[in-house]
Coordinates of C-alpha atoms and ligand atoms in Angstrom, one line a residue:
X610 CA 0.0 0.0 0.0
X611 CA 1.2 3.2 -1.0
X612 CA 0.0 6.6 0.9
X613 CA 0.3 10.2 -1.0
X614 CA 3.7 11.4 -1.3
X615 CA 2.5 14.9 -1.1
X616 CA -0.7 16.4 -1.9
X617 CA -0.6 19.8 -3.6
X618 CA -3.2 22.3 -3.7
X619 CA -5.8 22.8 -5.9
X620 CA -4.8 25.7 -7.4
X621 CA -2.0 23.7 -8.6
X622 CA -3.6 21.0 -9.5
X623 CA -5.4 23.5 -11.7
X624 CA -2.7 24.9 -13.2
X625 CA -0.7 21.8 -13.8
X626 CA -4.2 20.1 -16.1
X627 CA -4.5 22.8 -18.3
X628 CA -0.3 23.4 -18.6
X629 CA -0.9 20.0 -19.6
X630 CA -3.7 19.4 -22.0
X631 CA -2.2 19.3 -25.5
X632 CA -4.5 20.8 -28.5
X633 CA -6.1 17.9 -30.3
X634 CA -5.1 18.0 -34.4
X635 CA -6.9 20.3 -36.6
X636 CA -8.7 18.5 -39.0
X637 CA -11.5 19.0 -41.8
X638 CA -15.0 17.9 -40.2
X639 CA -18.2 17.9 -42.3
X640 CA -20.6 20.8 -41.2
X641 CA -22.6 18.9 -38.7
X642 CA -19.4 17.1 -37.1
X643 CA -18.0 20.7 -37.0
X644 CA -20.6 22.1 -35.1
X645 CA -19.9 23.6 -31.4
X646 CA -16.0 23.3 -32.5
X647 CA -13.9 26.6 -32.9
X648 CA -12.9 27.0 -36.5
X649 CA -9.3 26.8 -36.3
X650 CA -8.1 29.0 -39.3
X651 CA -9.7 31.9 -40.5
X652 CA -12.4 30.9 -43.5
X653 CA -12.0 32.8 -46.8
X654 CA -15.0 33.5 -49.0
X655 CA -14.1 31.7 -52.2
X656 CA -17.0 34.1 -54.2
X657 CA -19.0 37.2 -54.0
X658 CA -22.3 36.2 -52.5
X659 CA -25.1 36.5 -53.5
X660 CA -23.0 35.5 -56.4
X661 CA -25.8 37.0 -59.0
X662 CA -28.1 40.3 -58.6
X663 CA -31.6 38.3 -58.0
X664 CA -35.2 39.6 -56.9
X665 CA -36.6 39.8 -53.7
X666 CA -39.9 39.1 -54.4
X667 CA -42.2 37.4 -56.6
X668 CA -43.1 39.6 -58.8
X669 CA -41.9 41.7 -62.7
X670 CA -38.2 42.4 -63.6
X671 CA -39.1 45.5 -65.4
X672 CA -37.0 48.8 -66.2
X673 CA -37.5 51.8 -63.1
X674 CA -38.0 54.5 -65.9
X675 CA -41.8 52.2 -67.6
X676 CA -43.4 52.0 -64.4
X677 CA -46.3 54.5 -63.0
X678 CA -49.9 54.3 -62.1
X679 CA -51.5 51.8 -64.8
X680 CA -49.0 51.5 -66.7
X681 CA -49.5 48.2 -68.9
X682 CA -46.3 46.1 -69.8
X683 CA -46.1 43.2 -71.9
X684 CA -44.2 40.3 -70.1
X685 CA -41.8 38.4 -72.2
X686 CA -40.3 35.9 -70.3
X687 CA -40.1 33.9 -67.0
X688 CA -37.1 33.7 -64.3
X689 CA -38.1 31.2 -61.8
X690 CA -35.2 30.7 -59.0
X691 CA -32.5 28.8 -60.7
X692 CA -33.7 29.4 -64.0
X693 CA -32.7 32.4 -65.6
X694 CA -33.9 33.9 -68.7
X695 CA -31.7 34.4 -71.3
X696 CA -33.6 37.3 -72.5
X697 CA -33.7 40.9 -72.3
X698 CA -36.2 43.6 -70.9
X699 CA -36.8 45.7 -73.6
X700 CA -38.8 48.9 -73.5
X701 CA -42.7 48.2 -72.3
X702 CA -41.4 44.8 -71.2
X703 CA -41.2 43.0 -68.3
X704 CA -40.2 39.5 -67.2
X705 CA -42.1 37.5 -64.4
X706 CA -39.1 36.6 -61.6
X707 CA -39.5 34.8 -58.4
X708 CA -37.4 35.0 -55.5
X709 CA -34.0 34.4 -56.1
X710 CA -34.7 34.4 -59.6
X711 CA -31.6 36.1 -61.7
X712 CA -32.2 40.0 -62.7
X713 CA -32.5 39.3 -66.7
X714 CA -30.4 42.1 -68.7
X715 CA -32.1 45.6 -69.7
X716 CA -34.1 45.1 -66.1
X717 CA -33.2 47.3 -63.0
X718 CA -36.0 46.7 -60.7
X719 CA -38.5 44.2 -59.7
X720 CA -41.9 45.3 -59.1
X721 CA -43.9 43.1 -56.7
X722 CA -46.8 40.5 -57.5
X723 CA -49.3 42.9 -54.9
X724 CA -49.0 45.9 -57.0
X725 CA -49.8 44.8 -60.2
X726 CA -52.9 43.2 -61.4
X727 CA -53.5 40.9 -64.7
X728 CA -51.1 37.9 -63.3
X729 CA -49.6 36.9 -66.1
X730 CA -51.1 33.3 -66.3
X731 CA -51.4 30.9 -69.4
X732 CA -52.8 32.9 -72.6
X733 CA -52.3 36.3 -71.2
X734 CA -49.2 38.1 -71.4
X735 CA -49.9 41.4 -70.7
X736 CA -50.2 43.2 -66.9
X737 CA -51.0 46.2 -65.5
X738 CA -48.9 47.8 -63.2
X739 CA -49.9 49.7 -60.1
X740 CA -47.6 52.6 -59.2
X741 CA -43.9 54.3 -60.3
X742 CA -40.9 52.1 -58.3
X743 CA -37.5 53.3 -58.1
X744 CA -34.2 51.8 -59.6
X745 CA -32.8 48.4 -57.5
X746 CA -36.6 48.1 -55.9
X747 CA -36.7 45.2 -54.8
X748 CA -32.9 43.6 -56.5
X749 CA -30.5 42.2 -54.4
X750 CA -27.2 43.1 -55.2
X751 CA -24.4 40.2 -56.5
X752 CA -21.9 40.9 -53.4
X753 CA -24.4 42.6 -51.4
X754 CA -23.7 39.9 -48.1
X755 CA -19.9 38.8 -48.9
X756 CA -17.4 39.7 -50.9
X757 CA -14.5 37.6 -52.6
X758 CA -11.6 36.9 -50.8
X759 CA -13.0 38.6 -47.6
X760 CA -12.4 36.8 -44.2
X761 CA -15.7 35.3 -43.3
X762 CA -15.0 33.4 -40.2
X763 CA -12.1 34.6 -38.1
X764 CA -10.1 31.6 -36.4
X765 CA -10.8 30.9 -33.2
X766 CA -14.8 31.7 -33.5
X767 CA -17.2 29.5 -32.1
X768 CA -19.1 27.2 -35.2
X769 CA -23.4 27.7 -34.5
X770 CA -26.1 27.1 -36.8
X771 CA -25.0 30.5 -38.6
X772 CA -21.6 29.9 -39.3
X773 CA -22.6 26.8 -40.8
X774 CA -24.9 28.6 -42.8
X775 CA -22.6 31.2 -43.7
X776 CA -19.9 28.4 -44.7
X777 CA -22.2 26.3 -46.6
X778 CA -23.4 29.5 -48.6
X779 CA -19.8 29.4 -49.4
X780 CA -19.9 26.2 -51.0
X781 CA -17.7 24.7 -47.6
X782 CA -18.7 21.2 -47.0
X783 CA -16.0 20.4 -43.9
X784 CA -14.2 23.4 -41.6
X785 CA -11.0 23.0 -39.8
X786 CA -11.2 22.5 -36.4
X787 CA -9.5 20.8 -33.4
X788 CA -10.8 17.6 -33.1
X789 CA -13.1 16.6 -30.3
X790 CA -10.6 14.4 -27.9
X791 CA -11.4 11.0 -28.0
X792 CA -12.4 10.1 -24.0
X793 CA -12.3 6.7 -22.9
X794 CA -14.1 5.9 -19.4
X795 CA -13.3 2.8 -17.3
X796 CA -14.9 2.4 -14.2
X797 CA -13.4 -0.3 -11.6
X798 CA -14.6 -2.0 -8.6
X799 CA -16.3 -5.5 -8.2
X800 CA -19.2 -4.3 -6.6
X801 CA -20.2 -2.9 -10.0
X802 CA -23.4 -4.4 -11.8
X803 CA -24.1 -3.0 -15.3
X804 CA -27.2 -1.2 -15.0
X805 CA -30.4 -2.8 -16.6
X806 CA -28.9 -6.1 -16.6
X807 CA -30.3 -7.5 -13.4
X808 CA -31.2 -7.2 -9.9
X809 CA -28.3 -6.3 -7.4
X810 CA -26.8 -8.7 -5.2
X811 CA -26.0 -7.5 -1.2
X812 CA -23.0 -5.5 -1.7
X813 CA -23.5 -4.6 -4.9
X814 CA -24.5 -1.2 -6.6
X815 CA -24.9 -0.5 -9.9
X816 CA -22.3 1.7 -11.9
X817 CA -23.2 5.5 -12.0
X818 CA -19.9 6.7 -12.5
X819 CA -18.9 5.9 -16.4
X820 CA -22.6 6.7 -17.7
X821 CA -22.0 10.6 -15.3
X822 CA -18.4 10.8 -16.9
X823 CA -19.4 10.0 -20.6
X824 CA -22.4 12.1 -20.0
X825 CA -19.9 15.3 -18.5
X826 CA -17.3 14.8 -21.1
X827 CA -20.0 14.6 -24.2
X828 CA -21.4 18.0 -22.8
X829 CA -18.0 19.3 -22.7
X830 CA -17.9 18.5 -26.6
X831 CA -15.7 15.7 -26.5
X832 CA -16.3 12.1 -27.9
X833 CA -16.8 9.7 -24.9
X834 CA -17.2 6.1 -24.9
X835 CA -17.3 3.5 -22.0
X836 CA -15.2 0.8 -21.4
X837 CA -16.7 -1.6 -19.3
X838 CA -16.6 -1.7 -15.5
X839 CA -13.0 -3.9 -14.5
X840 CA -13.2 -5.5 -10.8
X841 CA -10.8 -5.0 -8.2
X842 CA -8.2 -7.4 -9.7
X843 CA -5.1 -6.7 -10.9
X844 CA -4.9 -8.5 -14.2
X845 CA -8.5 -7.4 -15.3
X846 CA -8.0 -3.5 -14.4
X847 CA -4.4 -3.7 -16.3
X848 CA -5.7 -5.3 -19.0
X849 CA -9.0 -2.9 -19.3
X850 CA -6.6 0.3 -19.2
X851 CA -4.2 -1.1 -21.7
X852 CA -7.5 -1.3 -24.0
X853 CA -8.8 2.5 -22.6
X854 CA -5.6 3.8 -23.2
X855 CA -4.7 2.2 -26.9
X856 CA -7.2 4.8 -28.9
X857 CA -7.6 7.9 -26.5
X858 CA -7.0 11.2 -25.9
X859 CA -7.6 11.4 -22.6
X860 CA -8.3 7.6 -20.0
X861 CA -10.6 8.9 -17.0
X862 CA -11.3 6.0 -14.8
X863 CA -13.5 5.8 -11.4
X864 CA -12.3 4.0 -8.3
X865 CA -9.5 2.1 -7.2
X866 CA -6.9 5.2 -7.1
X867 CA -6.9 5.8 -3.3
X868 CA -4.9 4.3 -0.7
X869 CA -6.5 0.9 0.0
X870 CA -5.3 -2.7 -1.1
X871 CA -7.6 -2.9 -3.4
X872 CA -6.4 0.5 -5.3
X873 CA -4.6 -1.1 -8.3
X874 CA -5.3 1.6 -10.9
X875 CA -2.1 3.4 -10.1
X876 CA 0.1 0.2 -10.3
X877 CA -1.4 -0.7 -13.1
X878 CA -1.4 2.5 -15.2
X879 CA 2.4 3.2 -13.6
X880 CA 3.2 -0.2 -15.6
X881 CA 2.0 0.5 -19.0
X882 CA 4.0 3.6 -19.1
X883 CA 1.6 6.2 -17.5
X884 CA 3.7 8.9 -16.0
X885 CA 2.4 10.8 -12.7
X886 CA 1.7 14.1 -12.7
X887 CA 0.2 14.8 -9.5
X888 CA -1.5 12.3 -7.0
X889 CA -3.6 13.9 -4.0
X890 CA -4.6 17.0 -4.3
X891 CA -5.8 19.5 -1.1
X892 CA -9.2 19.0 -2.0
X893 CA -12.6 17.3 -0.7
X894 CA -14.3 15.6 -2.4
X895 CA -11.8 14.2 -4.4
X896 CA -8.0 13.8 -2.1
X897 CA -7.4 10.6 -4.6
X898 CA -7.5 12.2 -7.6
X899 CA -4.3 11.1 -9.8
X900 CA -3.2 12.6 -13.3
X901 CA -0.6 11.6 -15.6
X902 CA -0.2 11.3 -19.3
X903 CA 1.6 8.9 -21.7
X904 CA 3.0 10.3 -25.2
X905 CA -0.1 12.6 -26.3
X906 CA -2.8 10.9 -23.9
X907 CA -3.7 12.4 -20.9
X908 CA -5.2 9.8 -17.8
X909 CA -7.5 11.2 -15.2
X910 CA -7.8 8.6 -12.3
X911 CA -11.2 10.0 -10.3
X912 CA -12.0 8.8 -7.1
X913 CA -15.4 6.0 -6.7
X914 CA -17.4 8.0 -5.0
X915 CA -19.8 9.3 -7.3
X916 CA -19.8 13.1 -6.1
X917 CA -15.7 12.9 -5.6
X918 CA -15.7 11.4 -9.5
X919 CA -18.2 14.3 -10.6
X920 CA -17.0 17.1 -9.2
X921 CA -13.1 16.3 -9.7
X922 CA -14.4 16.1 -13.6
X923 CA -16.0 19.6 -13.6
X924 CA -12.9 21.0 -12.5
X925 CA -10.1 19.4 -13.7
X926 CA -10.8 17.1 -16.7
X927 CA -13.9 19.6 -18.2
X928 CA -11.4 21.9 -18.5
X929 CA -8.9 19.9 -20.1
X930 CA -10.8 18.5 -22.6
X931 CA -12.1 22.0 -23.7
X932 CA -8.7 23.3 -23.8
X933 CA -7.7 20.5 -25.9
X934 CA -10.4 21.8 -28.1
X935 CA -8.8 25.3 -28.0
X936 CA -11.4 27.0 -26.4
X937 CA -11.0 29.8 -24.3
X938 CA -14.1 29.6 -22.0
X939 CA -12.8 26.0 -21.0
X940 CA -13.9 27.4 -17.5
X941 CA -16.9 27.2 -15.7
X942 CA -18.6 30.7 -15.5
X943 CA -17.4 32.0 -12.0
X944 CA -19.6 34.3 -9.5
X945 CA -19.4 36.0 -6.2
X946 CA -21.6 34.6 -3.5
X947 CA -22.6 34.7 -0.2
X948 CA -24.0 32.8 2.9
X949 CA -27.1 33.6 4.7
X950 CA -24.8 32.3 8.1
X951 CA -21.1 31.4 8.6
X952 CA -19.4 29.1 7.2
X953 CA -16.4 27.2 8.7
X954 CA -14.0 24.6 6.0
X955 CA -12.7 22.3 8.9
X956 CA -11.0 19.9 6.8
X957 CA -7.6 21.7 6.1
X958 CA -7.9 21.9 2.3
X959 CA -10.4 23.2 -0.4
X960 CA -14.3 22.6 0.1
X961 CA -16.1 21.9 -2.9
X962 CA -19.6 22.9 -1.2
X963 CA -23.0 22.1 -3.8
X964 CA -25.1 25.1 -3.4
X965 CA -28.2 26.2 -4.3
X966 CA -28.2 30.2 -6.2
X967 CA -30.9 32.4 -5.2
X968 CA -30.4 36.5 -6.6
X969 CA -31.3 39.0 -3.8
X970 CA -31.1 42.6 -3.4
X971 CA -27.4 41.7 -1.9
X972 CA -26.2 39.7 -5.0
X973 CA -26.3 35.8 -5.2
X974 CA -27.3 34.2 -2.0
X975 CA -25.8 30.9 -2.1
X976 CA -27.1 27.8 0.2
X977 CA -26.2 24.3 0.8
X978 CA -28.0 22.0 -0.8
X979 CA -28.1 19.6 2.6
X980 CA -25.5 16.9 3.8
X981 CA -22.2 17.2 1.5
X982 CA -21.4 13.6 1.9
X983 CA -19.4 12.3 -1.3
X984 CA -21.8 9.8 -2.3
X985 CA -24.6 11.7 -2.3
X986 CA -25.5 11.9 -6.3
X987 CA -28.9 13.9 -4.8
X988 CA -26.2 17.2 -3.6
X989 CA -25.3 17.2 -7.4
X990 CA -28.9 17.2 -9.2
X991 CA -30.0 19.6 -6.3
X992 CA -27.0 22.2 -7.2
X993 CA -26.7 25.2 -9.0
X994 CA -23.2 25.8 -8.3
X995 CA -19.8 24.6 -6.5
X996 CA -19.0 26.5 -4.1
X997 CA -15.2 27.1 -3.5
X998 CA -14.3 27.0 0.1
X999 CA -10.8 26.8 1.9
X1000 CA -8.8 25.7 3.1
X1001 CA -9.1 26.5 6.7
X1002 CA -11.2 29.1 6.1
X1003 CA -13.6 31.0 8.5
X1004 CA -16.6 32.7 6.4
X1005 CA -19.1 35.3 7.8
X1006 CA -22.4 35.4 7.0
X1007 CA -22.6 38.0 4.2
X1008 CA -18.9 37.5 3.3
X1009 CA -18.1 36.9 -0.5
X1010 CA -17.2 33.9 -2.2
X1011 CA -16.6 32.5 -5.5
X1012 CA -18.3 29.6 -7.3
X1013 CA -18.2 27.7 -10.3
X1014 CA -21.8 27.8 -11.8
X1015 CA -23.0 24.3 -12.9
X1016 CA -26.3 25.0 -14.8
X1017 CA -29.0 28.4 -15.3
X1018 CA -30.5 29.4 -12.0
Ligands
AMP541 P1 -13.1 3.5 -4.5 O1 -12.6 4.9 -4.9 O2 -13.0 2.5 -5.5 O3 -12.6 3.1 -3.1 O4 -14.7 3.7 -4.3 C1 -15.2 4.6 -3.4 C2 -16.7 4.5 -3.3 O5 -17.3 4.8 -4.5 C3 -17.2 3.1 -3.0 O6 -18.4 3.2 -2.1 C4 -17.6 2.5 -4.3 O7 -18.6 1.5 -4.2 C5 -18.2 3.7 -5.0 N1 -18.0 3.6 -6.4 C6 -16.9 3.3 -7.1 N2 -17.0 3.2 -8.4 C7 -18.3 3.5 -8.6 C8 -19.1 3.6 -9.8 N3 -18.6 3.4 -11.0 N4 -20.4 4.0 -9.7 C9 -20.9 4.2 -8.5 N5 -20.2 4.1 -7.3 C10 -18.9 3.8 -7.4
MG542 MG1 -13.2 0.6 -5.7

C-alpha cells in the first residue's frame, strides 16, 4: 500500500491540467461534425455572394424608368429561381421573376406581384402595373452579403447554426477544427453491476460513475465512450486500461486510485508507461484524484465516490478537454456569492460545497443543498453551483465567495 507522497493544492492542480492538456489535431470535419467546434483558421469566401443580382420578391423584372400608375407592360419571359432567362427587358417589357430568380439584362428593378394586377397566367401576357418604383426596388445586389476573398469566419470563432450557414453558402462542406478528444471511461470496482442487466446482489451497486463521466465529457464536446466496468483485480484492471488507453485522448477512470489494497489503478497504469503528474490534491471531495499522461494521452484517475468522481471532472478534466479543443471559456462561468450564516471549511484543504443560487437585493445568496457527503449523487442534481471554500477558512455570513456555476439558475 502506497499513501500520498505529497498532496498539492488545488490551485495547482489546476494549473498543472491545463499546462498540460495538449490541442487535439486540426482536421477537416463535415458541417454537422463541425458544429460547437472553434474554427481553427480563419475561413475565406471563395465568391461574391449573393453571387448573381436576383429579386426579392415574386413579382416583374421591369425597367425603373416604364413603371407609373396603370402603366400596362407586356411580359416576355419567365425567371423562376435557378432558372434564368436568357432574354432581355426591352422597352414596355417585363419579365415574371420569383425570389431568387436572376435579374435578366435591360431590367433594374422588380416590381412586386401585390401591386400589379392581370397575373400573367397561361394565354395572357400582358399586366398592368400599379404605381412608379424606383431603380434596384426590390434587387438584391451580387456581393451585397460577402465579398471575394474577404475573411468570413475569423479563427478561433465558435461554429453555430449561422456559421454553418454562412460556410455552406460558401460552398464549404468540412471546416478545420481541433478535433473533439477521444475520452475513454473505465470504471473499476467489483461491486459494479451494469445497469439494466439485473437485480443487485447484497454488496453490490450498480455503476453510476462511467454513464456521469461519458455524460460530463460529451457536454463538454468531446467524444466519450465506456469501457466496461473492471473488478478490483489486478490483471483485469491492467488489461481494461491497456484497452482505454490504446485509442484515446484522454483515459478517465473511477475508483481504485486511493490508498486501500484494493487500489490497483495506479500500479497498473504506472506499468503501462503512465507517468504521474500529480497524486492527491488538497481537495474534498476528491484527495485521490491522480493525473498523468503517456505520449499525447492524458489519464484522469477520479476517485469511486460518485460526487468525488463528478466534481473532480468539472474541475479538472472539463477543463482539459475543452482546452484541448482550443477554447477559451474552457472554464466554468465563476460568480461571487454569499452565505445567509457562517461558514467554517474544517478539513484543512479546499471545500467543494453544492449550493443552491438564489439572486437577492445583496447579490447571489448561495445555500447548501443539505449533507455534503461524497456519495450523495442527490447534492449534485440539487446544485446550481460549486461552491469554492478553503482551506481553513472561517466565512461570515454575508462575506463573499466564488463559485463555479454548474447549470441556469
Ligand atoms: P473507491 O474509490 O474505488 O474506493 O470507491 C469509493 C466509493 O465509490 C465506494 O463506495 C464505491 O462503491 C463507490 N464507487 C466506485 N465506483 C463507482 C461507480 N462506477 N459507480 C458508483 N459508485 C462507485
Ligand atoms: Mg473501488
Amino acid at each position: 500500500m502506497q499513501l500520498f507522497e505529497k498532496l498539492i493544492e488545488y490551485p495547482e492542480a489546476e494549473r498543472l491540467v491545463l499546462e498540460n492538456a495538449p490541442k487535439t489535431p486540426v482536421v477537416k470535419l463535415p458541417l454537422f461534425e463541425a458544429l460547437g467546434l472553434l474554427l481553427a483558421e480563419d475561413l475565406v469566401a471563395n465568391f461574391d455572394s449573393p453571387p448573381f443580382d436576383n429579386s426579392a420578391v415574386d413579382g416583374y423584372a421591369v425597367r425603373a424608368g416604364d413603371t407609373g400608375e396603370n402603366v400596362e407592360l407586356e411580359v416576355v419571359d419567365e425567371a423562376p429561381a435557378g432558372r434564368p432567362s436568357t432574354k432581355t427587358v426591352g422597352s414596355g417589357e417585363a419579365i415574371k421573376i420569383f425570389t431568387g430568380g436572376v435579374i435578366p439584362d435591360g431590367a433594374d428593378a422588380v416590381i412586386m406581384v401585390e401591386d400589379t394586377s392581370g397575373w400573367s397566367g397561361e394565354g395572357s401576357s400582358v399586366i398592368t402595373i400599379g404605381k412608379a418604383v424606383p431603380e434596384e426596388n426590390n434587387v438584391r445586389r451580387g456581393g451585397e452579403d460577402v465579398r471575394a476573398g474577404q475573411t468570413i469566419l475569423e479563427a478561433g470563432v465558435g461554429i453555430g447554426p449561422y456559421e454553418t450557414a454562412l460556410a455552406a453558402s460558401q460552398g464549404y462542406s468540412r471546416l478545420p477544427v481541433h478535433r473533439r478528444p477521444k475520452v475513454v471511461v473505465l470504471s473499476t470496482g467489483t461491486e459494479l453491476v451494469e445497469p439494466g442487466s439485473r437485480e443487485l446482489s447484497p454488496g453490490e451497486i450498480f455503476d453510476s460513475n462511467s454513464y456521469a463521466i461519458v455524460a460530463q465529457a460529451r457536454e463538454a464536446g468531446a467524444e466519450a465512450v465506456r469501457l466496461y466496468a473492471a473488478s478490483d483485480e489486478y490483471d483485469v484492471t491492467r488489461a481494461a486500461l491497456e484497452e482505454a488507453l490504446s485509442d484515446a485522448d484522454v483515459v478517465v477512470t473511477s475508483g481504485g486510485v486511493s490508498v486501500g489494497e484494493r487500489d490497483l489503478v495506479k500500479a497498473a497504469i504506472e506499468e503501462l508507461g503512465v507517468e504521474q503528474v500529480f497524486w492527491g490534491v488538497k481537495f474534498k471531495p476528491g484527495k485521490p484524484l491522480f493525473f498523468g499522461s503517456r505520449g499525447d494521452s492524458r489519464f484522469f484517475g477520479l476517485p469511486g465516490n460518485p460526487v468525488s468522481a463528478m466534481v473532480c471532472f468539472e474541475l479538472f478534466v472539463r477543463p482539459a478537454l475543452m482546452k484541448m479543443m482550443n477554447r477559451t471559456d474552457h472554464r466554468r462561468p465563476k460568480v461571487r456569492v454569499y452565505f445567509e450564516e457562517d461558514f467554517t471549511n474544517r478539513f484543512g484543504r479546499m471545500h467543494a460545497v453544492r449550493v443552491s443560487l438564489k439572486r437577492t437585493e445583496k447579490g447571489l445568496l448561495a445555500t447548501s443543498v443539505g449533507a455534503q457527503g461524497s456519495g450523495l449523487i442527490t447534492s449534485l442534481t440539487k446544485a446550481d453551483a460549486i461552491a469554492i471554500i478553503g482551506p481553513e477558512a472561517h466565512i461570515k455570513a454575508g462575506e463573499m465567495v466564488e463559485a463555479v456555476v454548474l447549470r441556469d439558475f
